[in-house]
């Protein structure tokens, strides 16, 4: 079984909801279960409720997605600032080094189009641009470039790097959270299976009660891992 293989066919949210219902109902019905199977005692109620509580300690995926969306917005904003900072500085680079393609290329004027579509490449591009702006500070100022145009490049580069790292770190953390959530839900599912099987006999003439303990079959797509997507 893969690290994110689910024993249940429901979504994580639906599985937790089912577990909640069973955990809430079991206290009232445990006498029926114990009378039929002496191993299903009041202690089993505590075990099930404890396992369900442990699942709830893991952040729900919809919350994780919302938080990742915040990082995406930060990265997008930093990419826009980087583009603007580059355009501002590039104007003075062309003016200060008119006709000097070699120096213009040191500023990355020939690489910008390749860098702008990649966050990782854009981080390195902006950091190099900031270094070159500092190294050629006097020539740029002489061409009419303001100090803020020069310093903004490095400031934006730092903002982009930090937001990009934050986003990538969060993507990895989402995978860890998903793995832990599925692990705990599988443990809950394994606790619920004996109850469901016993209920088929105990409540075979009581459809309403039986429905509370009925579980769907194991996953219809064995090996499916439902890895979280990074495309947010």
Coordinates of N, CA and C in Angstrom, one line a residue:
X1 N 0.8 -1.2 0.0 CA 0.0 0.0 0.0 C 0.9 1.2 0.0
X2 N 0.6 2.2 -0.9 CA 1.3 3.4 -0.9 C 1.1 4.3 0.3
X3 N 1.9 5.3 0.5 CA 1.8 6.1 1.7 C 0.5 6.8 1.8
X4 N -0.2 7.2 0.7 CA -1.4 7.9 0.7 C -2.6 7.0 0.3
X5 N -2.4 5.7 0.2 CA -3.5 4.8 -0.2 C -4.6 4.8 0.9
X6 N -5.8 5.0 0.4 CA -6.9 5.0 1.4 C -7.6 3.7 1.4
X7 N -8.0 3.2 2.6 CA -8.7 1.9 2.7 C -10.2 2.1 2.5
X8 N -10.6 3.4 2.5 CA -12.0 3.7 2.3 C -12.2 4.4 1.0
X9 N -13.4 4.3 0.5 CA -13.7 4.9 -0.9 C -14.3 6.3 -0.8
X10 N -14.7 6.8 0.4 CA -15.2 8.1 0.6 C -14.0 9.1 0.5
X11 N -14.4 10.4 0.4 CA -13.4 11.4 0.5 C -13.0 11.5 2.0
X12 N -11.9 12.2 2.3 CA -11.4 12.3 3.7 C -12.5 12.9 4.5
X13 N -13.1 14.0 4.0 CA -14.1 14.7 4.8 C -15.3 13.8 5.1
X14 N -15.8 13.0 4.1 CA -16.9 12.1 4.2 C -16.6 11.0 5.2
X15 N -15.3 10.5 5.1 CA -14.9 9.4 6.1 C -14.9 10.0 7.5
X16 N -14.4 11.2 7.7 CA -14.4 11.7 9.0 C -15.8 12.0 9.5
X17 N -16.7 12.4 8.6 CA -18.1 12.6 9.0 C -18.8 11.3 9.5
X18 N -18.5 10.2 8.7 CA -19.0 8.9 9.0 C -18.5 8.4 10.4
X19 N -17.2 8.7 10.6 CA -16.6 8.3 11.9 C -17.2 9.1 13.0
X20 N -17.4 10.3 12.8 CA -18.1 11.2 13.8 C -19.4 10.6 14.2
X21 N -20.2 10.3 13.3 CA -21.6 9.8 13.5 C -21.5 8.5 14.3
X22 N -20.6 7.6 13.9 CA -20.5 6.3 14.6 C -20.0 6.5 16.0
X23 N -19.0 7.4 16.2 CA -18.4 7.6 17.5 C -19.5 8.2 18.4
X24 N -20.3 9.1 17.9 CA -21.4 9.7 18.7 C -22.5 8.7 19.0
X25 N -22.7 7.8 18.2 CA -23.8 6.8 18.4 C -23.4 5.7 19.2
X26 N -22.1 5.3 19.2 CA -21.7 4.1 19.8 C -21.9 4.0 21.3
X27 N -21.8 5.2 22.0 CA -22.0 5.2 23.4 C -23.4 4.7 23.8
X28 N -24.4 5.0 23.0 CA -25.7 4.6 23.3 C -26.0 3.1 23.0
X29 N -25.3 2.7 22.0 CA -25.5 1.3 21.4 C -24.5 0.2 21.9
X30 N -23.5 0.6 22.6 CA -22.4 -0.3 22.9 C -22.9 -1.6 23.6
X31 N -24.0 -1.4 24.4 CA -24.5 -2.6 25.1 C -25.0 -3.7 24.1
X32 N -25.6 -3.3 23.0 CA -26.0 -4.2 22.0 C -24.8 -5.0 21.4
X33 N -23.7 -4.2 21.2 CA -22.5 -4.8 20.6 C -21.8 -5.7 21.6
X34 N -21.8 -5.3 22.8 CA -21.1 -6.2 23.8 C -21.9 -7.5 24.0
X35 N -23.2 -7.4 24.0 CA -24.0 -8.6 24.2 C -23.8 -9.6 23.0
X36 N -23.5 -9.1 21.9 CA -23.3 -9.9 20.7 C -21.8 -10.4 20.6
X37 N -20.9 -9.4 20.9 CA -19.4 -9.7 20.8 C -18.8 -9.1 22.1
X38 N -18.3 -10.0 22.9 CA -17.8 -9.5 24.2 C -16.6 -8.7 24.1
X39 N -15.9 -8.7 23.0 CA -14.7 -7.9 22.8 C -15.0 -6.5 22.5
X40 N -16.2 -6.2 22.1 CA -16.7 -4.8 21.8 C -17.3 -4.2 23.1
X41 N -16.4 -3.7 23.9 CA -16.8 -3.2 25.2 C -16.8 -1.6 25.2
X42 N -17.1 -1.1 26.4 CA -17.1 0.4 26.5 C -15.7 1.0 26.2
X43 N -14.7 0.2 26.5 CA -13.3 0.7 26.1 C -13.2 0.9 24.6
X44 N -13.9 0.1 23.8 CA -13.9 0.3 22.4 C -14.4 1.7 22.0
X45 N -15.4 2.1 22.7 CA -16.0 3.4 22.5 C -14.9 4.5 22.6
X46 N -14.2 4.4 23.7 CA -13.1 5.4 24.0 C -12.1 5.3 23.0
X47 N -11.7 4.1 22.5 CA -10.7 4.0 21.5 C -11.1 4.6 20.2
X48 N -12.3 4.4 19.8 CA -12.8 5.0 18.5 C -12.9 6.5 18.6
X49 N -13.4 7.0 19.7 CA -13.5 8.5 19.9 C -12.1 9.1 19.9
X50 N -11.2 8.4 20.6 CA -9.8 8.9 20.6 C -9.2 9.0 19.2
X51 N -9.4 7.9 18.4 CA -8.9 7.9 17.1 C -9.4 9.0 16.2
X52 N -10.7 9.2 16.4 CA -11.4 10.3 15.6 C -10.8 11.6 16.0
X53 N -10.6 11.8 17.3 CA -10.0 13.1 17.8 C -8.7 13.3 17.2
X54 N -7.9 12.3 17.0 CA -6.5 12.4 16.5 C -6.6 12.9 15.0
X55 N -7.6 12.4 14.3 CA -7.7 12.8 12.9 C -8.0 14.3 12.8
X56 N -8.8 14.8 13.8 CA -9.2 16.2 13.8 C -8.0 17.1 14.1
X57 N -6.9 16.6 14.7 CA -5.7 17.3 15.0 C -5.0 17.7 13.8
X58 N -5.2 17.0 12.7 CA -4.5 17.3 11.4 C -5.3 18.3 10.6
X59 N -4.7 19.4 10.2 CA -5.4 20.4 9.5 C -6.1 19.9 8.2
X60 N -7.4 20.3 8.0 CA -8.1 19.8 6.9 C -7.5 20.3 5.6
X61 N -7.7 19.6 4.5 CA -7.0 19.9 3.2 C -7.6 21.2 2.7
X62 N -8.9 21.5 2.9 CA -9.4 22.7 2.3 C -8.8 24.0 3.0
X63 N -8.5 23.8 4.2 CA -7.8 24.9 4.9 C -6.4 25.1 4.4
X64 N -5.7 24.0 4.2 CA -4.4 24.0 3.6 C -4.4 24.6 2.3
X65 N -5.3 24.3 1.4 CA -5.4 24.9 0.1 C -5.6 26.4 0.2
X66 N -6.5 26.9 1.1 CA -6.7 28.3 1.3 C -5.4 29.0 1.7
X67 N -4.7 28.4 2.6 CA -3.4 29.0 3.1 C -2.4 29.0 1.9
X68 N -2.4 27.9 1.1 CA -1.4 27.9 0.0 C -1.8 29.0 -1.0
X69 N -3.1 29.3 -1.1 CA -3.5 30.3 -2.0 C -3.0 31.7 -1.6
X70 N -2.8 31.9 -0.3 CA -2.2 33.1 0.2 C -0.7 33.3 -0.3
X71 N 0.0 32.1 -0.2 CA 1.4 32.1 -0.7 C 1.4 32.4 -2.2
X72 N 0.5 31.8 -2.9 CA 0.5 32.0 -4.4 C 0.3 33.5 -4.7
X73 N -0.6 34.2 -3.9 CA -0.8 35.6 -4.1 C 0.4 36.4 -3.8
X74 N 1.2 36.0 -2.8 CA 2.4 36.7 -2.4 C 3.4 36.5 -3.5
X75 N 3.5 35.3 -4.1 CA 4.5 35.1 -5.2 C 4.1 35.9 -6.4
X76 N 2.8 35.9 -6.7 CA 2.4 36.6 -7.9 C 2.7 38.1 -7.8
X77 N 2.4 38.6 -6.6 CA 2.7 40.0 -6.3 C 4.2 40.3 -6.5
X78 N 5.0 39.5 -5.9 CA 6.5 39.7 -6.0 C 7.0 39.5 -7.4
X79 N 6.4 38.7 -8.2 CA 6.8 38.5 -9.6 C 6.4 39.8 -10.4
X80 N 5.3 40.4 -10.1 CA 4.9 41.6 -10.7 C 5.8 42.8 -10.3
X81 N 6.1 42.8 -9.0 CA 7.1 43.9 -8.6 C 8.4 43.7 -9.3
X82 N 8.8 42.5 -9.4 CA 10.1 42.2 -10.1 C 10.1 42.6 -11.5
X83 N 9.0 42.4 -12.2 CA 8.9 42.8 -13.6 C 9.0 44.3 -13.7
X84 N 8.3 45.0 -12.8 CA 8.3 46.5 -12.8 C 9.7 47.0 -12.5
X85 N 10.3 46.4 -11.5 CA 11.7 46.9 -11.1 C 12.7 46.7 -12.2
X86 N 12.6 45.5 -12.9 CA 13.5 45.3 -14.0 C 13.2 46.3 -15.1
X87 N 12.0 46.6 -15.5 CA 11.7 47.5 -16.6 C 12.2 48.9 -16.2
X88 N 12.1 49.3 -15.0 CA 12.6 50.6 -14.6 C 14.1 50.7 -14.7
X89 N 14.8 49.7 -14.2 CA 16.3 49.7 -14.3 C 16.8 49.5 -15.7
X90 N 16.1 48.7 -16.5 CA 16.5 48.4 -17.9 C 16.6 49.7 -18.7
X91 N 15.6 50.6 -18.4 CA 15.6 51.8 -19.1 C 16.9 52.6 -19.0
X92 N 17.4 52.6 -17.8 CA 18.7 53.4 -17.5 C 19.9 52.6 -17.9
X93 N 19.8 51.3 -17.9 CA 20.9 50.4 -18.4 C 21.1 50.7 -19.8
X94 N 20.1 50.7 -20.6 CA 20.2 51.0 -22.0 C 20.7 52.4 -22.3
X95 N 20.3 53.3 -21.4 CA 20.7 54.7 -21.6 C 22.2 54.9 -21.2
X96 N 22.6 54.3 -20.0 CA 23.9 54.4 -19.6 C 24.9 53.7 -20.4
X97 N 24.5 52.6 -21.0 CA 25.4 51.7 -21.7 C 24.9 51.5 -23.2
X98 N 24.5 52.6 -23.7 CA 24.0 52.6 -25.1 C 25.0 52.1 -26.1
X99 N 24.7 51.0 -26.8 CA 25.6 50.4 -27.8 C 26.5 49.4 -27.2
X100 N 26.6 49.3 -25.9 CA 27.5 48.4 -25.2 C 26.7 47.1 -24.8
X101 N 26.5 46.2 -25.8 CA 25.7 45.1 -25.6 C 26.3 44.1 -24.5
X102 N 27.6 44.1 -24.4 CA 28.2 43.2 -23.4 C 27.8 43.6 -22.0
X103 N 27.9 44.9 -21.7 CA 27.5 45.3 -20.4 C 26.0 45.2 -20.2
X104 N 25.2 45.5 -21.2 CA 23.8 45.3 -21.1 C 23.4 43.9 -20.7
X105 N 24.2 42.9 -21.3 CA 23.9 41.5 -21.1 C 24.3 41.1 -19.7
X106 N 25.3 41.8 -19.1 CA 25.7 41.6 -17.7 C 24.5 41.8 -16.8
X107 N 23.6 42.8 -17.2 CA 22.4 43.0 -16.4 C 21.3 42.1 -16.7
X108 N 21.6 41.2 -17.7 CA 20.6 40.2 -18.0 C 19.5 40.6 -19.0
X109 N 19.8 41.7 -19.8 CA 18.8 42.1 -20.7 C 18.5 41.1 -21.8
X110 N 19.4 40.2 -22.0 CA 19.2 39.1 -23.0 C 18.6 37.9 -22.4
X111 N 18.5 37.9 -21.1 CA 17.9 36.7 -20.4 C 16.6 36.9 -19.8
X112 N 16.1 38.1 -19.8 CA 14.8 38.4 -19.0 C 13.7 37.5 -19.5
X113 N 13.5 37.4 -20.8 CA 12.3 36.7 -21.4 C 12.3 35.3 -20.9
X114 N 13.5 34.7 -20.8 CA 13.6 33.3 -20.3 C 13.3 33.1 -18.8
X115 N 13.7 34.2 -18.1 CA 13.6 34.1 -16.6 C 12.2 34.4 -16.1
X116 N 11.4 35.3 -16.9 CA 10.2 35.8 -16.3 C 9.1 34.8 -16.2
X117 N 9.2 33.6 -16.8 CA 8.1 32.6 -16.7 C 8.4 31.6 -15.6
X118 N 9.5 31.7 -14.9 CA 9.9 30.8 -13.9 C 10.2 31.5 -12.6
X119 N 9.5 31.1 -11.5 CA 9.8 31.8 -10.2 C 11.2 31.6 -9.8
X120 N 11.7 30.3 -9.9 CA 13.1 30.0 -9.5 C 14.1 30.8 -10.3
X121 N 13.9 30.8 -11.6 CA 14.9 31.6 -12.5 C 14.8 33.1 -12.2
X122 N 13.6 33.5 -12.0 CA 13.4 35.0 -11.7 C 14.1 35.4 -10.4
X123 N 14.1 34.6 -9.4 CA 14.8 34.9 -8.2 C 16.2 35.1 -8.5
X124 N 16.9 34.2 -9.1 CA 18.3 34.3 -9.4 C 18.6 35.5 -10.4
X125 N 17.7 35.7 -11.3 CA 17.8 36.8 -12.2 C 17.8 38.2 -11.5
X126 N 16.8 38.3 -10.6 CA 16.7 39.6 -9.9 C 17.9 39.8 -8.9
X127 N 18.4 38.8 -8.3 CA 19.5 38.9 -7.4 C 20.7 39.3 -8.2
X128 N 20.9 38.7 -9.4 CA 22.1 39.1 -10.2 C 21.9 40.6 -10.7
X129 N 20.7 40.9 -11.1 CA 20.4 42.3 -11.5 C 20.7 43.3 -10.4
X130 N 20.4 42.9 -9.2 CA 20.7 43.8 -8.0 C 22.1 44.0 -7.8
X131 N 22.9 42.9 -8.0 CA 24.4 42.9 -7.8 C 25.0 43.8 -8.9
X132 N 24.5 43.7 -10.1 CA 25.0 44.5 -11.2 C 24.7 46.0 -11.0
X133 N 23.5 46.2 -10.5 CA 23.0 47.6 -10.3 C 23.9 48.3 -9.3
X134 N 24.3 47.5 -8.2 CA 25.2 48.1 -7.2 C 26.6 48.3 -7.8
X135 N 27.1 47.3 -8.6 CA 28.4 47.4 -9.2 C 28.5 48.6 -10.1
X136 N 27.5 48.9 -10.8 CA 27.5 50.0 -11.8 C 26.7 51.2 -11.3
X137 N 26.6 51.4 -10.0 CA 25.8 52.4 -9.4 C 26.1 53.8 -10.0
X138 N 27.3 54.2 -10.1 CA 27.7 55.5 -10.5 C 27.3 55.8 -11.9
X139 N 27.5 54.9 -12.8 CA 27.1 55.1 -14.2 C 25.6 55.2 -14.4
X140 N 24.9 54.4 -13.6 CA 23.4 54.5 -13.7 C 22.9 55.9 -13.1
X141 N 23.5 56.3 -12.0 CA 23.1 57.6 -11.4 C 23.4 58.7 -12.4
X142 N 24.6 58.6 -13.0 CA 25.0 59.7 -14.0 C 24.0 59.7 -15.2
X143 N 23.4 58.6 -15.5 CA 22.4 58.6 -16.6 C 21.0 59.0 -16.2
X144 N 20.9 59.4 -14.9 CA 19.6 60.0 -14.4 C 18.8 59.0 -13.6
X145 N 19.4 57.8 -13.3 CA 18.7 56.8 -12.5 C 18.6 57.2 -11.0
X146 N 17.4 57.1 -10.4 CA 17.2 57.4 -9.0 C 17.7 56.3 -8.1
X147 N 18.1 56.7 -6.9 CA 18.6 55.7 -5.9 C 17.6 54.6 -5.7
X148 N 16.3 55.1 -5.6 CA 15.3 54.1 -5.3 C 15.1 53.0 -6.4
X149 N 15.4 53.4 -7.6 CA 15.3 52.4 -8.7 C 16.3 51.4 -8.5
X150 N 17.5 51.7 -8.1 CA 18.6 50.8 -7.8 C 18.3 49.9 -6.6
X151 N 18.0 50.5 -5.5 CA 17.8 49.7 -4.3 C 16.6 48.8 -4.3
X152 N 15.5 49.3 -5.1 CA 14.3 48.5 -5.2 C 14.6 47.1 -5.8
X153 N 15.5 47.0 -6.7 CA 15.8 45.7 -7.3 C 16.2 44.7 -6.3
X154 N 17.1 45.0 -5.4 CA 17.5 44.0 -4.4 C 16.4 43.7 -3.4
X155 N 15.7 44.8 -3.1 CA 14.6 44.6 -2.1 C 13.5 43.6 -2.7
X156 N 13.2 43.8 -3.9 CA 12.2 43.0 -4.6 C 12.7 41.6 -4.7
X157 N 14.0 41.5 -5.0 CA 14.6 40.1 -5.2 C 14.5 39.3 -3.9
X158 N 14.7 40.0 -2.8 CA 14.6 39.4 -1.4 C 13.1 38.9 -1.2
X159 N 12.2 39.8 -1.5 CA 10.8 39.5 -1.3 C 10.4 38.3 -2.2
X160 N 10.9 38.3 -3.4 CA 10.5 37.2 -4.3 C 11.1 35.8 -3.8
X161 N 12.4 35.9 -3.3 CA 13.0 34.7 -2.8 C 12.2 34.1 -1.6
X162 N 11.9 35.0 -0.7 CA 11.2 34.6 0.6 C 9.8 34.0 0.3
X163 N 9.1 34.7 -0.6 CA 7.8 34.2 -0.9 C 7.8 32.9 -1.7
X164 N 8.8 32.8 -2.6 CA 8.9 31.5 -3.3 C 9.3 30.3 -2.4
X165 N 10.2 30.6 -1.5 CA 10.6 29.6 -0.5 C 9.4 29.2 0.3
X166 N 8.7 30.2 0.8 CA 7.5 29.9 1.6 C 6.5 29.1 0.9
X167 N 6.2 29.4 -0.4 CA 5.3 28.6 -1.2 C 5.7 27.2 -1.4
X168 N 7.0 27.0 -1.8 CA 7.5 25.6 -2.0 C 7.5 24.8 -0.7
X169 N 7.9 25.5 0.4 CA 7.9 24.8 1.7 C 6.5 24.3 2.0
X170 N 5.5 25.2 1.8 CA 4.1 24.9 2.1 C 3.6 23.7 1.2
X171 N 4.0 23.6 0.0 CA 3.6 22.5 -0.9 C 4.1 21.2 -0.3
X172 N 5.4 21.2 0.2 CA 5.9 20.0 0.8 C 5.2 19.6 2.1
X173 N 4.8 20.7 2.9 CA 4.1 20.4 4.1 C 2.7 19.9 3.8
X174 N 2.1 20.3 2.7 CA 0.8 19.8 2.4 C 0.8 18.3 2.2
X175 N 1.9 17.8 1.5 CA 2.1 16.4 1.3 C 2.2 15.6 2.6
X176 N 2.9 16.2 3.5 CA 3.1 15.5 4.8 C 1.8 15.5 5.6
X177 N 1.1 16.6 5.5 CA -0.2 16.6 6.2 C -1.2 15.6 5.6
X178 N -1.2 15.5 4.3 CA -2.1 14.6 3.6 C -1.7 13.1 4.0
X179 N -0.5 12.9 4.0 CA 0.0 11.5 4.4 C -0.5 11.2 5.8
X180 N -0.3 12.1 6.7 CA -0.6 11.9 8.1 C -2.2 11.7 8.3
X181 N -2.9 12.6 7.6 CA -4.4 12.5 7.7 C -4.9 11.2 7.2
X182 N -4.4 10.7 6.1 CA -4.8 9.4 5.5 C -4.4 8.3 6.5
X183 N -3.2 8.4 7.0 CA -2.8 7.3 8.0 C -3.8 7.2 9.1
X184 N -4.1 8.4 9.7 CA -5.0 8.4 10.9 C -6.5 7.9 10.5
X185 N -6.9 8.3 9.3 CA -8.2 7.9 8.9 C -8.3 6.4 8.6
X186 N -7.2 5.9 8.1 CA -7.1 4.4 7.9 C -7.2 3.7 9.2
X187 N -6.6 4.3 10.2 CA -6.6 3.6 11.5 C -8.1 3.7 12.1
X188 N -8.8 4.8 11.9 CA -10.1 4.9 12.3 C -11.0 3.9 11.5
X189 N -10.8 3.8 10.2 CA -11.6 2.9 9.4 C -11.4 1.4 9.9
X190 N -10.2 1.1 10.2 CA -9.9 -0.3 10.7 C -10.7 -0.6 12.0
X191 N -10.9 0.5 12.8 CA -11.6 0.3 14.1 C -13.1 0.2 13.8
X192 N -13.6 0.8 12.7 CA -15.0 0.9 12.4 C -15.5 -0.4 11.7
X193 N -14.6 -1.1 11.0 CA -15.0 -2.3 10.2 C -15.6 -3.3 11.1
X194 N -15.0 -3.7 12.3 CA -15.6 -4.7 13.1 C -17.0 -4.3 13.6
X195 N -17.2 -3.0 13.9 CA -18.5 -2.5 14.3 C -19.5 -2.6 13.2
X196 N -19.1 -2.3 12.0 CA -20.0 -2.4 10.8 C -20.4 -3.8 10.5
X197 N -19.4 -4.7 10.7 CA -19.7 -6.2 10.4 C -20.7 -6.7 11.5
X198 N -20.4 -6.3 12.7 CA -21.3 -6.8 13.8 C -22.7 -6.2 13.7
X199 N -22.8 -4.9 13.2 CA -24.1 -4.3 13.1 C -24.9 -4.9 12.1
X200 N -24.3 -5.5 11.0 CA -25.1 -6.2 10.0 C -25.9 -7.3 10.6
X201 N -25.5 -7.9 11.6 CA -26.2 -9.0 12.3 C -27.1 -8.4 13.4
X202 N -26.5 -7.5 14.3 CA -27.3 -7.0 15.4 C -28.5 -6.2 15.0
X203 N -28.3 -5.4 13.9 CA -29.4 -4.5 13.5 C -30.0 -4.9 12.1
X204 N -30.0 -6.2 11.8 CA -30.5 -6.6 10.5 C -32.0 -6.3 10.3
X205 N -32.7 -6.2 11.5 CA -34.1 -5.9 11.4 C -34.4 -4.5 11.9
X206 N -33.3 -3.7 11.9 CA -33.5 -2.3 12.4 C -32.7 -1.4 11.4
X207 N -33.3 -1.2 10.2 CA -32.5 -0.5 9.1 C -32.0 0.9 9.5
X208 N -32.8 1.6 10.4 CA -32.3 2.9 10.8 C -31.0 2.9 11.6
X209 N -31.0 2.0 12.5 CA -29.7 1.9 13.3 C -28.6 1.3 12.5
X210 N -28.9 0.3 11.6 CA -27.9 -0.3 10.8 C -27.3 0.7 9.9
X211 N -28.0 1.6 9.4 CA -27.5 2.6 8.5 C -26.4 3.5 9.1
X212 N -26.5 3.7 10.4 CA -25.5 4.5 11.1 C -24.1 3.8 11.1
X213 N -24.1 2.5 11.1 CA -22.8 1.7 11.2 C -22.4 1.1 9.8
X214 N -23.1 1.4 8.8 CA -22.8 0.8 7.5 C -21.6 1.6 6.8
X215 N -20.6 0.9 6.4 CA -19.5 1.5 5.7 C -19.5 1.1 4.3
X216 N -19.0 1.9 3.4 CA -18.9 1.5 2.0 C -17.7 0.6 1.9
X217 N -17.6 -0.1 0.8 CA -16.5 -1.1 0.6 C -15.2 -0.4 0.5
X218 N -14.1 -1.1 0.5 CA -12.8 -0.5 0.4 C -12.6 0.1 -0.9
X219 N -11.6 0.9 -1.1 CA -11.5 1.7 -2.3 C -11.6 0.9 -3.6
X220 N -12.4 1.5 -4.5 CA -12.6 0.8 -5.8 C -11.4 1.0 -6.7
X221 N -10.5 1.8 -6.3 CA -9.3 2.0 -7.2 C -8.0 1.8 -6.4
X222 N -7.7 0.5 -6.2 CA -6.5 0.1 -5.4 C -5.3 0.8 -6.0
X223 N -4.5 1.3 -5.0 CA -3.2 1.9 -5.4 C -3.3 3.4 -5.7
X224 N -4.6 3.9 -5.7 CA -4.8 5.3 -6.0 C -4.3 6.1 -4.8
X225 N -3.5 7.1 -5.0 CA -2.9 7.8 -3.8 C -3.5 9.1 -3.6
X226 N -4.1 9.7 -4.6 CA -4.7 11.1 -4.4 C -3.6 12.0 -3.9
X227 N -2.5 12.1 -4.5 CA -1.4 13.0 -4.1 C -1.9 14.4 -4.3
X228 N -1.6 15.3 -3.3 CA -2.1 16.7 -3.5 C -1.4 17.4 -4.7
X229 N -2.2 18.2 -5.4 CA -1.7 18.8 -6.6 C -1.0 20.1 -6.2
X230 N 0.1 20.5 -6.9 CA 0.8 21.8 -6.7 C 0.2 22.9 -7.5
X231 N -0.7 22.6 -8.4 CA -1.2 23.5 -9.4 C -2.3 24.4 -8.8
X232 N -1.8 25.3 -8.0 CA -2.8 26.2 -7.3 C -2.5 27.6 -7.7

